[in-house]
mmCIF file of C-alpha atoms in Angstrom:
data_model
loop_
_atom_site.group_PDB
_atom_site.id
_atom_site.type_symbol
_atom_site.label_atom_id
_atom_site.label_comp_id
_atom_site.label_asym_id
_atom_site.label_seq_id
_atom_site.Cartn_x
_atom_site.Cartn_y
_atom_site.Cartn_z
ATOM 1 C CA MET A 20 13.633 8.071 4.147
ATOM 2 C CA PRO A 21 10.547 7.502 6.284
ATOM 3 C CA GLU A 22 10.220 3.836 6.867
ATOM 4 C CA LEU A 23 7.505 1.692 8.668
ATOM 5 C CA PRO A 24 8.249 3.160 12.253
ATOM 6 C CA GLU A 25 8.017 6.646 10.917
ATOM 7 C CA VAL A 26 4.702 6.210 8.835
ATOM 8 C CA GLU A 27 3.080 4.222 11.453
ATOM 9 C CA ALA A 28 3.828 7.085 14.017
ATOM 10 C CA ALA A 29 2.101 9.505 11.384
ATOM 11 C CA ARG A 30 -0.878 7.094 11.241
ATOM 12 C CA ARG A 31 -1.607 6.643 14.843
ATOM 13 C CA ALA A 32 -1.290 10.284 15.222
ATOM 14 C CA VAL A 33 -4.249 10.856 12.581
ATOM 15 C CA GLU A 34 -6.123 8.019 14.087
ATOM 16 C CA GLU A 35 -5.906 9.440 17.411
ATOM 17 C CA ASN A 36 -6.639 13.019 16.512
ATOM 18 C CA CYS A 37 -8.464 13.009 13.476
ATOM 19 C CA VAL A 38 -10.772 10.228 12.812
ATOM 20 C CA GLY A 39 -14.651 10.955 13.361
ATOM 21 C CA LYS A 40 -14.168 14.621 12.303
ATOM 22 C CA LYS A 41 -15.420 16.201 8.759
ATOM 23 C CA ILE A 42 -13.128 17.828 6.377
ATOM 24 C CA THR A 43 -14.062 21.512 5.994
ATOM 25 C CA LYS A 44 -11.347 22.775 3.995
ATOM 26 C CA CYS A 45 -8.559 21.438 1.662
ATOM 27 C CA ILE A 46 -5.868 23.003 0.040
ATOM 28 C CA VAL A 47 -4.056 20.715 -2.535
ATOM 29 C CA ALA A 48 -0.427 22.134 -3.897
ATOM 30 C CA ASP A 49 -0.142 22.773 -7.442
ATOM 31 C CA ASP A 50 2.743 20.223 -7.929
ATOM 32 C CA SER A 51 2.003 17.664 -10.783
ATOM 33 C CA LYS A 52 5.138 15.712 -9.693
ATOM 34 C CA VAL A 53 3.796 14.921 -6.372
ATOM 35 C CA ILE A 54 -0.080 15.191 -6.819
ATOM 36 C CA ASP A 55 -0.499 12.262 -8.971
ATOM 37 C CA ALA A 56 -2.909 12.302 -11.860
ATOM 38 C CA VAL A 57 -5.818 14.610 -10.522
ATOM 39 C CA SER A 58 -6.246 17.917 -10.663
ATOM 40 C CA ARG A 59 -6.047 20.074 -7.457
ATOM 41 C CA SER A 60 -9.663 21.608 -7.869
ATOM 42 C CA ASP A 61 -11.022 17.662 -8.640
ATOM 43 C CA PHE A 62 -8.889 16.571 -5.316
ATOM 44 C CA GLU A 63 -10.087 19.633 -3.195
ATOM 45 C CA ALA A 64 -13.739 19.125 -4.280
ATOM 46 C CA SER A 65 -13.669 15.430 -3.605
ATOM 47 C CA VAL A 66 -12.553 15.429 -0.112
ATOM 48 C CA ILE A 67 -14.419 18.761 1.174
ATOM 49 C CA GLY A 68 -17.370 17.899 3.509
ATOM 50 C CA LYS A 69 -15.986 14.023 3.970
ATOM 51 C CA LEU A 70 -15.827 12.292 7.318
ATOM 52 C CA ILE A 71 -12.346 10.697 8.086
ATOM 53 C CA VAL A 72 -13.522 7.266 9.274
ATOM 54 C CA ALA A 73 -10.010 5.382 9.517
ATOM 55 C CA ALA A 74 -6.402 5.827 9.009
ATOM 56 C CA HIS A 75 -4.415 2.947 7.078
ATOM 57 C CA ARG A 76 -0.959 1.910 6.496
ATOM 58 C CA LYS A 77 0.693 -0.845 4.438
ATOM 59 C CA GLY A 78 4.619 -0.741 4.025
ATOM 60 C CA LYS A 79 5.646 2.843 3.942
ATOM 61 C CA ASN A 80 2.256 3.996 2.296
ATOM 62 C CA MET A 81 -0.716 5.591 4.338
ATOM 63 C CA TRP A 82 -4.341 6.461 3.100
ATOM 64 C CA LEU A 83 -7.379 7.886 4.885
ATOM 65 C CA GLN A 84 -10.495 6.135 4.615
ATOM 66 C CA LEU A 85 -13.383 8.641 4.411
ATOM 67 C CA ASP A 86 -16.967 7.864 4.572
ATOM 68 C CA SER A 87 -17.174 7.444 0.752
ATOM 69 C CA PRO A 88 -14.273 7.174 -1.818
ATOM 70 C CA PRO A 89 -12.274 8.332 -3.128
ATOM 71 C CA PHE A 90 -9.711 8.597 -0.617
ATOM 72 C CA PRO A 91 -6.473 10.426 -0.457
ATOM 73 C CA SER A 92 -3.081 8.159 -0.415
ATOM 74 C CA PHE A 93 0.265 8.891 0.516
ATOM 75 C CA GLN A 94 3.650 7.605 -0.686
ATOM 76 C CA PHE A 95 6.092 9.287 1.651
ATOM 77 C CA GLY A 96 8.979 8.967 -0.554
ATOM 78 C CA MET A 97 12.134 10.263 0.722
ATOM 79 C CA ALA A 98 11.091 13.201 2.673
ATOM 80 C CA GLY A 99 7.408 12.938 3.255
ATOM 81 C CA ALA A 100 5.852 13.666 6.323
ATOM 82 C CA ILE A 101 2.571 14.617 8.491
ATOM 83 C CA TYR A 102 2.138 17.554 10.741
ATOM 84 C CA ILE A 103 -0.780 17.814 12.996
ATOM 85 C CA LYS A 104 -0.897 21.565 14.154
ATOM 86 C CA GLY A 105 -0.683 21.493 18.202
ATOM 87 C CA VAL A 106 0.383 17.910 17.841
ATOM 88 C CA ALA A 107 3.695 16.346 18.101
ATOM 89 C CA VAL A 108 4.184 13.756 15.323
ATOM 90 C CA THR A 109 7.611 12.094 15.332
ATOM 91 C CA LYS A 110 9.379 13.025 11.901
ATOM 92 C CA TYR A 111 12.145 11.459 9.938
ATOM 93 C CA LYS A 112 14.931 13.824 10.468
ATOM 94 C CA ARG A 113 15.292 14.462 7.012
ATOM 95 C CA SER A 114 11.748 15.491 6.450
ATOM 96 C CA ALA A 115 11.735 18.101 9.294
ATOM 97 C CA VAL A 116 10.686 21.628 8.190
ATOM 98 C CA LYS A 117 10.318 24.640 10.113
ATOM 99 C CA ASP A 118 6.651 25.791 10.471
ATOM 100 C CA GLU A 119 6.971 28.402 13.417
ATOM 101 C CA ASP A 120 6.872 31.042 10.653
ATOM 102 C CA GLU A 121 4.567 29.912 8.120
ATOM 103 C CA TRP A 122 1.582 27.421 8.453
ATOM 104 C CA PRO A 123 0.905 25.612 6.447
ATOM 105 C CA SER A 124 4.586 25.123 5.489
ATOM 106 C CA LYS A 125 5.639 26.080 1.938
ATOM 107 C CA TYR A 126 6.244 22.523 1.287
ATOM 108 C CA SER A 127 2.931 21.390 2.049
ATOM 109 C CA LYS A 128 1.363 19.472 -0.627
ATOM 110 C CA PHE A 129 -2.012 18.651 0.954
ATOM 111 C CA PHE A 130 -3.799 20.449 3.708
ATOM 112 C CA ILE A 131 -6.884 20.179 5.514
ATOM 113 C CA GLU A 132 -9.068 21.755 8.205
ATOM 114 C CA LEU A 133 -11.399 19.703 10.326
ATOM 115 C CA ASP A 134 -14.701 20.693 11.639
ATOM 116 C CA ASP A 135 -13.246 21.107 15.267
ATOM 117 C CA GLY A 136 -10.588 23.860 13.703
ATOM 118 C CA LEU A 137 -7.747 20.793 13.748
ATOM 119 C CA GLU A 138 -5.204 21.301 10.841
ATOM 120 C CA LEU A 139 -3.088 18.689 9.152
ATOM 121 C CA SER A 140 -0.825 19.093 6.316
ATOM 122 C CA PHE A 141 1.142 16.306 4.266
ATOM 123 C CA THR A 142 4.654 17.957 3.101
ATOM 124 C CA ASP A 143 7.436 17.004 1.148
ATOM 125 C CA LYS A 144 10.359 19.302 0.856
ATOM 126 C CA ARG A 145 12.317 16.794 -1.706
ATOM 127 C CA ARG A 146 9.173 16.308 -3.878
ATOM 128 C CA PHE A 147 9.976 12.520 -4.089
ATOM 129 C CA ALA A 148 6.551 12.033 -2.485
ATOM 130 C CA LYS A 149 3.308 10.817 -4.515
ATOM 131 C CA VAL A 150 -0.274 12.127 -3.325
ATOM 132 C CA ARG A 151 -3.078 10.154 -5.153
ATOM 133 C CA LEU A 152 -6.826 10.302 -5.105
ATOM 134 C CA LEU A 153 -7.844 6.621 -5.066
ATOM 135 C CA LYS A 154 -11.217 4.624 -5.152
ATOM 136 C CA ASP A 155 -9.210 1.647 -3.445
ATOM 137 C CA PRO A 156 -5.892 2.308 -2.744
ATOM 138 C CA THR A 157 -5.109 -1.488 -1.932
ATOM 139 C CA SER A 158 -6.382 -2.632 -5.293
ATOM 140 C CA VAL A 159 -3.675 -0.524 -7.308
ATOM 141 C CA PRO A 160 -0.042 0.038 -7.375
ATOM 142 C CA PRO A 161 2.037 0.815 -5.321
ATOM 143 C CA ILE A 162 0.099 -0.847 -2.228
ATOM 144 C CA SER A 163 -1.253 -3.887 -4.562
ATOM 145 C CA GLU A 164 2.337 -4.816 -5.382
ATOM 146 C CA LEU A 165 3.501 -4.853 -1.916
ATOM 147 C CA GLY A 166 4.606 -7.997 0.158
ATOM 148 C CA PRO A 167 2.967 -8.469 3.727
ATOM 149 C CA ASP A 168 3.549 -5.616 5.976
ATOM 150 C CA ALA A 169 6.361 -6.105 8.708
ATOM 151 C CA LEU A 170 4.277 -5.205 11.445
ATOM 152 C CA PHE A 171 0.610 -6.148 10.915
ATOM 153 C CA GLU A 172 1.125 -9.006 8.304
ATOM 154 C CA PRO A 173 4.081 -11.115 9.746
ATOM 155 C CA MET A 174 5.117 -14.408 8.273
ATOM 156 C CA THR A 175 5.274 -17.203 10.355
ATOM 157 C CA LEU A 176 8.899 -18.311 11.609
ATOM 158 C CA GLU A 177 8.457 -21.473 9.590
ATOM 159 C CA LYS A 178 7.251 -19.839 6.118
ATOM 160 C CA PHE A 179 9.902 -17.251 6.524
ATOM 161 C CA THR A 180 12.749 -19.790 6.924
ATOM 162 C CA GLU A 181 11.484 -21.647 4.021
ATOM 163 C CA SER A 182 11.248 -18.418 2.156
ATOM 164 C CA LEU A 183 14.866 -17.477 2.601
ATOM 165 C CA HIS A 184 16.080 -20.824 1.783
ATOM 166 C CA LYS A 185 14.706 -20.241 -1.758
ATOM 167 C CA ARG A 186 16.282 -17.071 -2.336
ATOM 168 C CA LYS A 187 19.915 -16.677 -3.566
ATOM 169 C CA THR A 188 19.688 -12.996 -3.488
ATOM 170 C CA GLU A 189 21.975 -11.178 -0.712
ATOM 171 C CA ILE A 190 19.945 -10.757 2.149
ATOM 172 C CA LYS A 191 19.905 -6.973 2.509
ATOM 173 C CA ALA A 192 18.620 -6.738 -0.820
ATOM 174 C CA LEU A 193 15.875 -9.158 -0.160
ATOM 175 C CA LEU A 194 14.854 -7.116 2.821
ATOM 176 C CA LEU A 195 14.723 -4.046 0.940
ATOM 177 C CA ASP A 196 12.194 -5.946 -1.718
ATOM 178 C CA GLN A 197 8.753 -4.410 -0.748
ATOM 179 C CA SER A 198 7.212 -7.184 -2.672
ATOM 180 C CA TYR A 199 8.677 -9.636 -0.281
ATOM 181 C CA ILE A 200 8.193 -7.761 2.775
ATOM 182 C CA SER A 201 6.858 -4.205 3.042
ATOM 183 C CA GLY A 202 8.074 -1.576 5.308
ATOM 184 C CA ILE A 203 11.887 -2.603 5.707
ATOM 185 C CA GLY A 204 14.055 0.159 4.675
ATOM 186 C CA ASN A 205 17.682 1.171 4.813
ATOM 187 C CA TRP A 206 18.241 1.741 8.486
ATOM 188 C CA VAL A 207 15.915 -0.799 9.539
ATOM 189 C CA ALA A 208 17.690 -3.324 7.422
ATOM 190 C CA ASP A 209 20.871 -2.643 8.614
ATOM 191 C CA GLU A 210 19.416 -2.596 12.438
ATOM 192 C CA VAL A 211 18.238 -5.989 12.091
ATOM 193 C CA LEU A 212 21.344 -7.783 10.335
ATOM 194 C CA TYR A 213 23.418 -6.123 12.881
ATOM 195 C CA GLN A 214 21.137 -7.422 16.067
ATOM 196 C CA ALA A 215 21.040 -11.064 14.337
ATOM 197 C CA ARG A 216 24.893 -10.891 13.483
ATOM 198 C CA ILE A 217 24.240 -11.554 9.627
ATOM 199 C CA HIS A 218 26.451 -9.859 6.874
ATOM 200 C CA PRO A 219 24.220 -7.683 4.486
ATOM 201 C CA ARG A 220 25.987 -9.335 1.591
ATOM 202 C CA GLN A 221 25.305 -13.095 2.723
ATOM 203 C CA ALA A 222 23.027 -15.191 0.453
ATOM 204 C CA ALA A 223 19.515 -15.478 2.041
ATOM 205 C CA SER A 224 19.806 -19.451 0.801
ATOM 206 C CA SER A 225 22.628 -20.150 2.992
ATOM 207 C CA LEU A 226 21.562 -18.832 6.169
ATOM 208 C CA SER A 227 21.093 -21.797 8.791
ATOM 209 C CA ASP A 228 17.562 -22.195 10.378
ATOM 210 C CA ALA A 229 19.406 -20.660 13.716
ATOM 211 C CA SER A 230 20.344 -17.425 11.562
ATOM 212 C CA CYS A 231 16.721 -17.619 10.186
ATOM 213 C CA SER A 232 15.298 -17.612 13.536
ATOM 214 C CA THR A 233 17.621 -15.032 15.132
ATOM 215 C CA LEU A 234 16.772 -12.801 12.025
ATOM 216 C CA TYR A 235 12.835 -13.383 12.406
ATOM 217 C CA LYS A 236 13.116 -12.144 16.038
ATOM 218 C CA SER A 237 15.062 -9.097 15.158
ATOM 219 C CA ILE A 238 12.956 -7.929 12.703
ATOM 220 C CA GLU A 239 9.874 -8.286 15.269
ATOM 221 C CA GLU A 240 12.093 -6.691 17.929
ATOM 222 C CA VAL A 241 13.409 -3.838 16.167
ATOM 223 C CA ILE A 242 10.115 -2.875 14.519
ATOM 224 C CA GLU A 243 7.987 -3.278 17.673
ATOM 225 C CA LYS A 244 10.449 -1.252 19.547
ATOM 226 C CA ALA A 245 10.800 1.500 17.206
ATOM 227 C CA VAL A 246 6.912 1.710 16.647
ATOM 228 C CA GLU A 247 6.473 1.821 20.813
ATOM 229 C CA VAL A 248 8.438 4.840 21.089
ATOM 230 C CA GLY A 249 6.971 6.502 18.176
ATOM 231 C CA ALA A 250 9.797 6.504 16.078
ATOM 232 C CA ASP A 251 11.710 8.741 18.283
ATOM 233 C CA SER A 252 15.128 7.867 17.452
ATOM 234 C CA ASN A 253 16.357 9.202 20.743
ATOM 235 C CA GLN A 254 14.597 6.462 22.554
ATOM 236 C CA TYR A 255 16.024 3.921 20.436
ATOM 237 C CA PRO A 256 18.406 1.501 22.770
ATOM 238 C CA ASN A 257 21.984 2.607 22.976
ATOM 239 C CA SER A 258 23.171 -0.597 21.709
ATOM 240 C CA TRP A 259 21.426 0.038 18.293
ATOM 241 C CA ILE A 260 24.043 0.581 15.350
ATOM 242 C CA PHE A 261 21.122 3.390 14.370
ATOM 243 C CA HIS A 262 23.093 5.979 16.522
ATOM 244 C CA SER A 263 26.360 5.718 14.376
ATOM 245 C CA ARG A 264 25.388 4.617 10.888
ATOM 246 C CA GLU A 265 25.526 8.206 9.581
ATOM 247 C CA LYS A 266 28.989 9.048 11.157
ATOM 248 C CA LYS A 267 32.075 9.183 9.260
ATOM 249 C CA PRO A 268 34.080 5.655 8.916
ATOM 250 C CA ASP A 269 36.684 6.290 11.431
ATOM 251 C CA LYS A 270 34.441 7.706 14.085
ATOM 252 C CA ALA A 271 31.618 5.219 13.605
ATOM 253 C CA PHE A 272 31.379 2.492 16.460
ATOM 254 C CA VAL A 273 28.926 0.409 18.331
ATOM 255 C CA ASP A 274 29.481 -0.926 21.765
ATOM 256 C CA GLY A 275 33.080 -0.475 21.252
ATOM 257 C CA ASN A 276 33.190 -2.316 17.483
ATOM 258 C CA LYS A 277 34.148 -0.341 14.531
ATOM 259 C CA ILE A 278 31.333 0.239 11.943
ATOM 260 C CA ASP A 279 32.287 -0.231 8.005
ATOM 261 C CA PHE A 280 30.450 0.848 5.233
ATOM 262 C CA ILE A 281 29.698 -0.944 1.919
ATOM 263 C CA THR A 282 27.231 -0.910 -0.491
ATOM 264 C CA ALA A 283 24.417 -3.800 -0.505
ATOM 265 C CA GLY A 284 21.072 -4.129 -2.012
ATOM 266 C CA GLY A 285 22.348 -0.776 -3.900
ATOM 267 C CA ARG A 286 22.379 1.310 -0.684
ATOM 268 C CA THR A 287 24.902 2.683 1.598
ATOM 269 C CA THR A 288 25.111 0.003 4.154
ATOM 270 C CA ALA A 289 26.721 0.267 7.965
ATOM 271 C CA TYR A 290 27.740 -3.527 9.589
ATOM 272 C CA VAL A 291 30.171 -4.597 12.096
ATOM 273 C CA PRO A 292 32.903 -6.744 10.332
ATOM 274 C CA GLU A 293 34.028 -8.404 13.802
ATOM 275 C CA LEU A 294 30.356 -9.578 14.542
ATOM 276 C CA GLN A 295 28.858 -9.986 10.843
ATOM 277 C CA LYS A 296 30.925 -12.373 9.136
ATOM 278 C CA LEU A 297 30.455 -13.067 5.566
ATOM 279 C CA SER A 298 30.862 -16.971 4.569
ATOM 280 C CA GLY A 299 31.452 -18.177 1.184
ATOM 281 C CA SER A 300 33.517 -16.319 -1.768
ATOM 282 C CA ILE A 301 31.617 -13.023 -2.311
ATOM 283 C CA ASP A 302 34.198 -10.190 -2.366
ATOM 284 C CA VAL A 303 32.663 -7.476 -0.342
ATOM 285 C CA LYS A 304 34.391 -4.663 -2.144
ATOM 286 C CA GLU A 305 32.694 -5.513 -5.279
ATOM 287 C CA THR A 306 29.581 -3.117 -4.761
ATOM 288 C CA GLY A 307 29.069 -1.803 -8.575
ATOM 289 C CA LYS A 308 26.651 -4.672 -9.490
ATOM 290 C CA PRO A 309 24.074 -4.579 -6.816
ATOM 291 C CA LYS A 310 24.037 -0.674 -6.857
ATOM 292 C CA ARG A 311 23.277 -0.812 -10.669
ATOM 293 C CA GLN A 312 20.580 -3.486 -10.191
ATOM 294 C CA ALA A 313 18.898 -1.791 -7.648
ATOM 295 C CA SER A 314 18.726 1.605 -9.378
ATOM 296 C CA LYS A 315 16.931 -0.443 -12.101
ATOM 297 C CA LYS A 316 14.702 -2.284 -10.175
ATOM 298 C CA VAL A 317 13.395 0.526 -8.032
ATOM 299 C CA SER A 318 9.901 1.911 -9.125
ATOM 300 C CA GLY A 319 7.808 3.355 -7.286
ATOM 301 C CA ASP A 320 8.602 3.522 -3.504
ATOM 302 C CA ASP A 321 11.014 4.700 -2.583
ATOM 303 C CA ASP A 322 12.055 3.578 -2.078
ATOM 304 C CA THR A 323 12.155 2.454 -3.528
ATOM 305 C CA GLU A 324 12.430 4.121 -3.230
ATOM 306 C CA LYS A 325 14.578 5.870 -6.516
ATOM 307 C CA PRO A 326 18.144 7.729 -5.530
ATOM 308 C CA THR A 327 19.380 5.702 -2.687
ATOM 309 C CA ASP A 328 18.486 8.661 -0.595
ATOM 310 C CA GLY A 329 17.876 12.415 -0.957
ATOM 311 C CA GLU A 330 21.502 13.515 -0.665
ATOM 312 C CA GLU A 331 23.018 10.893 -2.980
ATOM 313 C CA GLY A 332 20.309 11.510 -5.794
ATOM 314 C CA ASP A 333 21.268 15.196 -5.969
ATOM 315 C CA LEU A 334 24.960 14.537 -5.746
ATOM 316 C CA GLY A 335 24.615 12.111 -8.631
ATOM 317 C CA ASN A 336 23.263 14.926 -10.916
ATOM 318 C CA VAL A 337 26.284 17.227 -9.819
ATOM 319 C CA LYS A 338 28.894 14.367 -10.428
ATOM 320 C CA SER A 339 27.462 13.791 -13.782
ATOM 321 C CA LYS A 340 27.969 17.464 -14.583
ATOM 322 C CA LYS A 341 31.330 17.571 -13.277
ATOM 323 C CA GLY A 342 32.165 14.540 -14.959
ATOM 324 C CA ALA A 343 31.312 16.225 -18.205
ATOM 325 C CA LYS A 344 33.568 19.156 -17.331
ATOM 326 C CA ALA A 345 36.242 17.151 -16.527
ATOM 327 C CA GLY A 346 36.457 15.575 -19.628
ATOM 328 C CA VAL A 347 39.403 17.703 -20.842
ATOM 329 C CA LYS A 348 38.537 16.379 -24.599
ATOM 330 C CA GLY A 349 35.023 17.836 -23.947
ATOM 331 C CA ARG A 350 33.161 17.279 -26.883
ATOM 332 C CA LYS A 351 32.230 13.538 -26.804
ATOM 333 C CA PRO A 352 31.338 13.321 -23.051
ATOM 334 C CA ALA A 353 29.135 16.636 -23.575
ATOM 335 C CA ILE A 354 27.317 14.605 -26.703
ATOM 336 C CA LYS A 355 27.224 11.520 -24.681
ATOM 337 C CA LYS A 356 25.544 13.391 -21.838
ATOM 338 C CA LYS A 357 22.946 15.034 -23.854
ATOM 339 C CA SER A 358 22.087 11.803 -25.107
ATOM 340 C CA GLU A 359 21.461 10.187 -21.621
ATOM 341 C CA GLU A 360 19.444 13.367 -20.605
ATOM 342 C CA SER A 361 17.265 14.232 -23.560
ATOM 343 C CA ASP A 362 15.578 11.090 -24.819
ATOM 344 C CA GLU A 363 12.900 13.371 -26.270
ATOM 345 C CA ASP A 364 15.537 15.088 -28.315
ATOM 346 C CA ASN A 365 16.543 11.832 -29.832
ATOM 347 C CA ASP A 366 13.014 10.468 -30.486
ATOM 348 C CA SER A 367 12.117 13.922 -32.477
ATOM 349 C CA ASP A 368 15.292 13.203 -34.650
ATOM 350 C CA ALA A 369 13.810 9.951 -35.200
ATOM 351 C CA GLN A 370 10.569 10.586 -36.172
ATOM 352 C CA VAL A 371 11.739 13.435 -38.560
ATOM 353 C CA GLU A 372 13.868 10.736 -40.167
ATOM 354 C CA LYS A 373 10.762 8.690 -40.265
ATOM 355 C CA LYS A 374 8.577 11.482 -41.948
ATOM 356 C CA ASN A 375 11.278 12.223 -44.691
ATOM 357 C CA PRO A 376 12.759 8.838 -45.669
ATOM 358 C CA GLY A 377 13.003 10.259 -49.072
ATOM 359 C CA ASN A 378 15.877 12.918 -48.038
ATOM 360 C CA VAL A 379 18.228 9.968 -47.477
ATOM 361 C CA THR A 380 17.750 8.396 -50.970
ATOM 362 C CA ASN A 381 18.000 12.227 -52.551
ATOM 363 C CA ARG A 382 21.304 12.827 -50.540
ATOM 364 C CA LYS A 383 22.579 9.709 -52.136
ATOM 365 C CA GLN A 384 21.415 10.182 -55.703
ATOM 366 C CA VAL A 385 22.814 13.808 -55.470
ATOM 367 C CA GLY A 386 26.294 12.543 -54.374
ATOM 368 C CA GLU A 387 26.375 10.103 -56.943
ATOM 369 C CA GLU A 388 25.551 12.606 -59.367
ATOM 370 C CA LYS A 389 28.592 14.755 -58.215
ATOM 371 C CA VAL A 390 30.951 11.852 -58.432
ATOM 372 C CA SER A 391 29.908 10.774 -61.973
ATOM 373 C CA LYS A 392 30.165 14.454 -63.071
ATOM 374 C CA LYS A 393 33.844 14.425 -61.682
ATOM 375 C CA ARG A 394 34.428 11.313 -63.533
ATOM 376 C CA VAL A 395 32.990 12.505 -66.666
ATOM 377 C CA GLN A 396 35.061 15.821 -66.272
ATOM 378 C CA SER A 397 38.368 14.082 -65.481
ATOM 379 C CA ASN A 398 37.936 11.665 -68.660
ATOM 380 C CA GLN A 399 37.222 14.579 -70.912
ATOM 381 C CA THR A 400 40.756 16.566 -69.531
ATOM 382 C CA GLY A 401 42.652 13.186 -69.788
ATOM 383 C CA ARG A 402 41.430 13.156 -73.860
ATOM 384 C CA SER A 403 42.182 16.647 -74.532
ATOM 385 C CA SER A 404 45.596 16.558 -72.882
ATOM 386 C CA LYS A 405 46.356 13.464 -75.157
ATOM 387 C CA ARG A 406 45.547 15.326 -78.233
ATOM 388 C CA LYS A 407 47.791 18.225 -77.353
ATOM 389 C CA ALA A 408 50.440 15.774 -76.679
ATOM 390 C CA LYS A 409 50.363 14.370 -80.349
#
């Protein structure tokens, strides 16, 4: 998903090309999953005629400051991207849409035309992004809950080291925690840990002062380099693990060293066992718990970030469907699946029972009456048979 470098590239493109210009036209998609808590007509009416004063970013979120509130805010999710017609804006590869034949793209969620004819579109083909209209984006979630921005608000080395020594969390999980540092996502976390030669599942509290210092410098250098080249991954150094992190395990190498893949912080993680040693008793193969914890924790970004990435999110649904079919003694899995997927149905049933509590009593009474009748009948039958015997 787009991380700090990609979102910063979008912010800078807007700053360089759109600031100081007036919005003359706005088209907002009729998509309540992405357009959050505001109607398209109200959204459009609120921004037309407004001047773009600035473009801001914190973590993986960006917003446009207009000459008066409310302001459009963009949470990029897994595939959000900014397009400016006629302007090259680096996009995360999974965010790319083909706009040669159609403009704005069919995936456009927010489109504006400026008074000089320039056109901008925020697209999201995966529909995990959020576009909001807010009076003060910094005062409400998700932005209000973010930790210091990794580029604009870096901690001092001393504070960074002190904070790590207080955390028993695995280091990658901590770096992905947007309330700790905002802007670092999966690929950036893998890169900085590789450059610092730290195992992704090493407890943060166990890192030496020297390792903390190395990691601090790695975060600074990786983010600054990625931002410097406009998040164009073709310009990232050849020594970065980035270029091989999505290759097949047996074909993934960096500087001649084999890359392995584990789960850390709930995410598929690339690391080099030869260089990133794990100290302590943690078994690297035990990846289930962190994954479950992360899926519960994720709320709003992403990130947070929700399925680990778009493909895994979709595959998860496919797997659950296959699992239901694979259960040869199929009824029980099907019932279980229904209960997991349809909370509303369960709630409705519960409400019906609450509304008609007498039904249960009546059923019991009817049952008891039937039993008593059977007993009476059996007693009568027994007596008559005894008389006949006599």
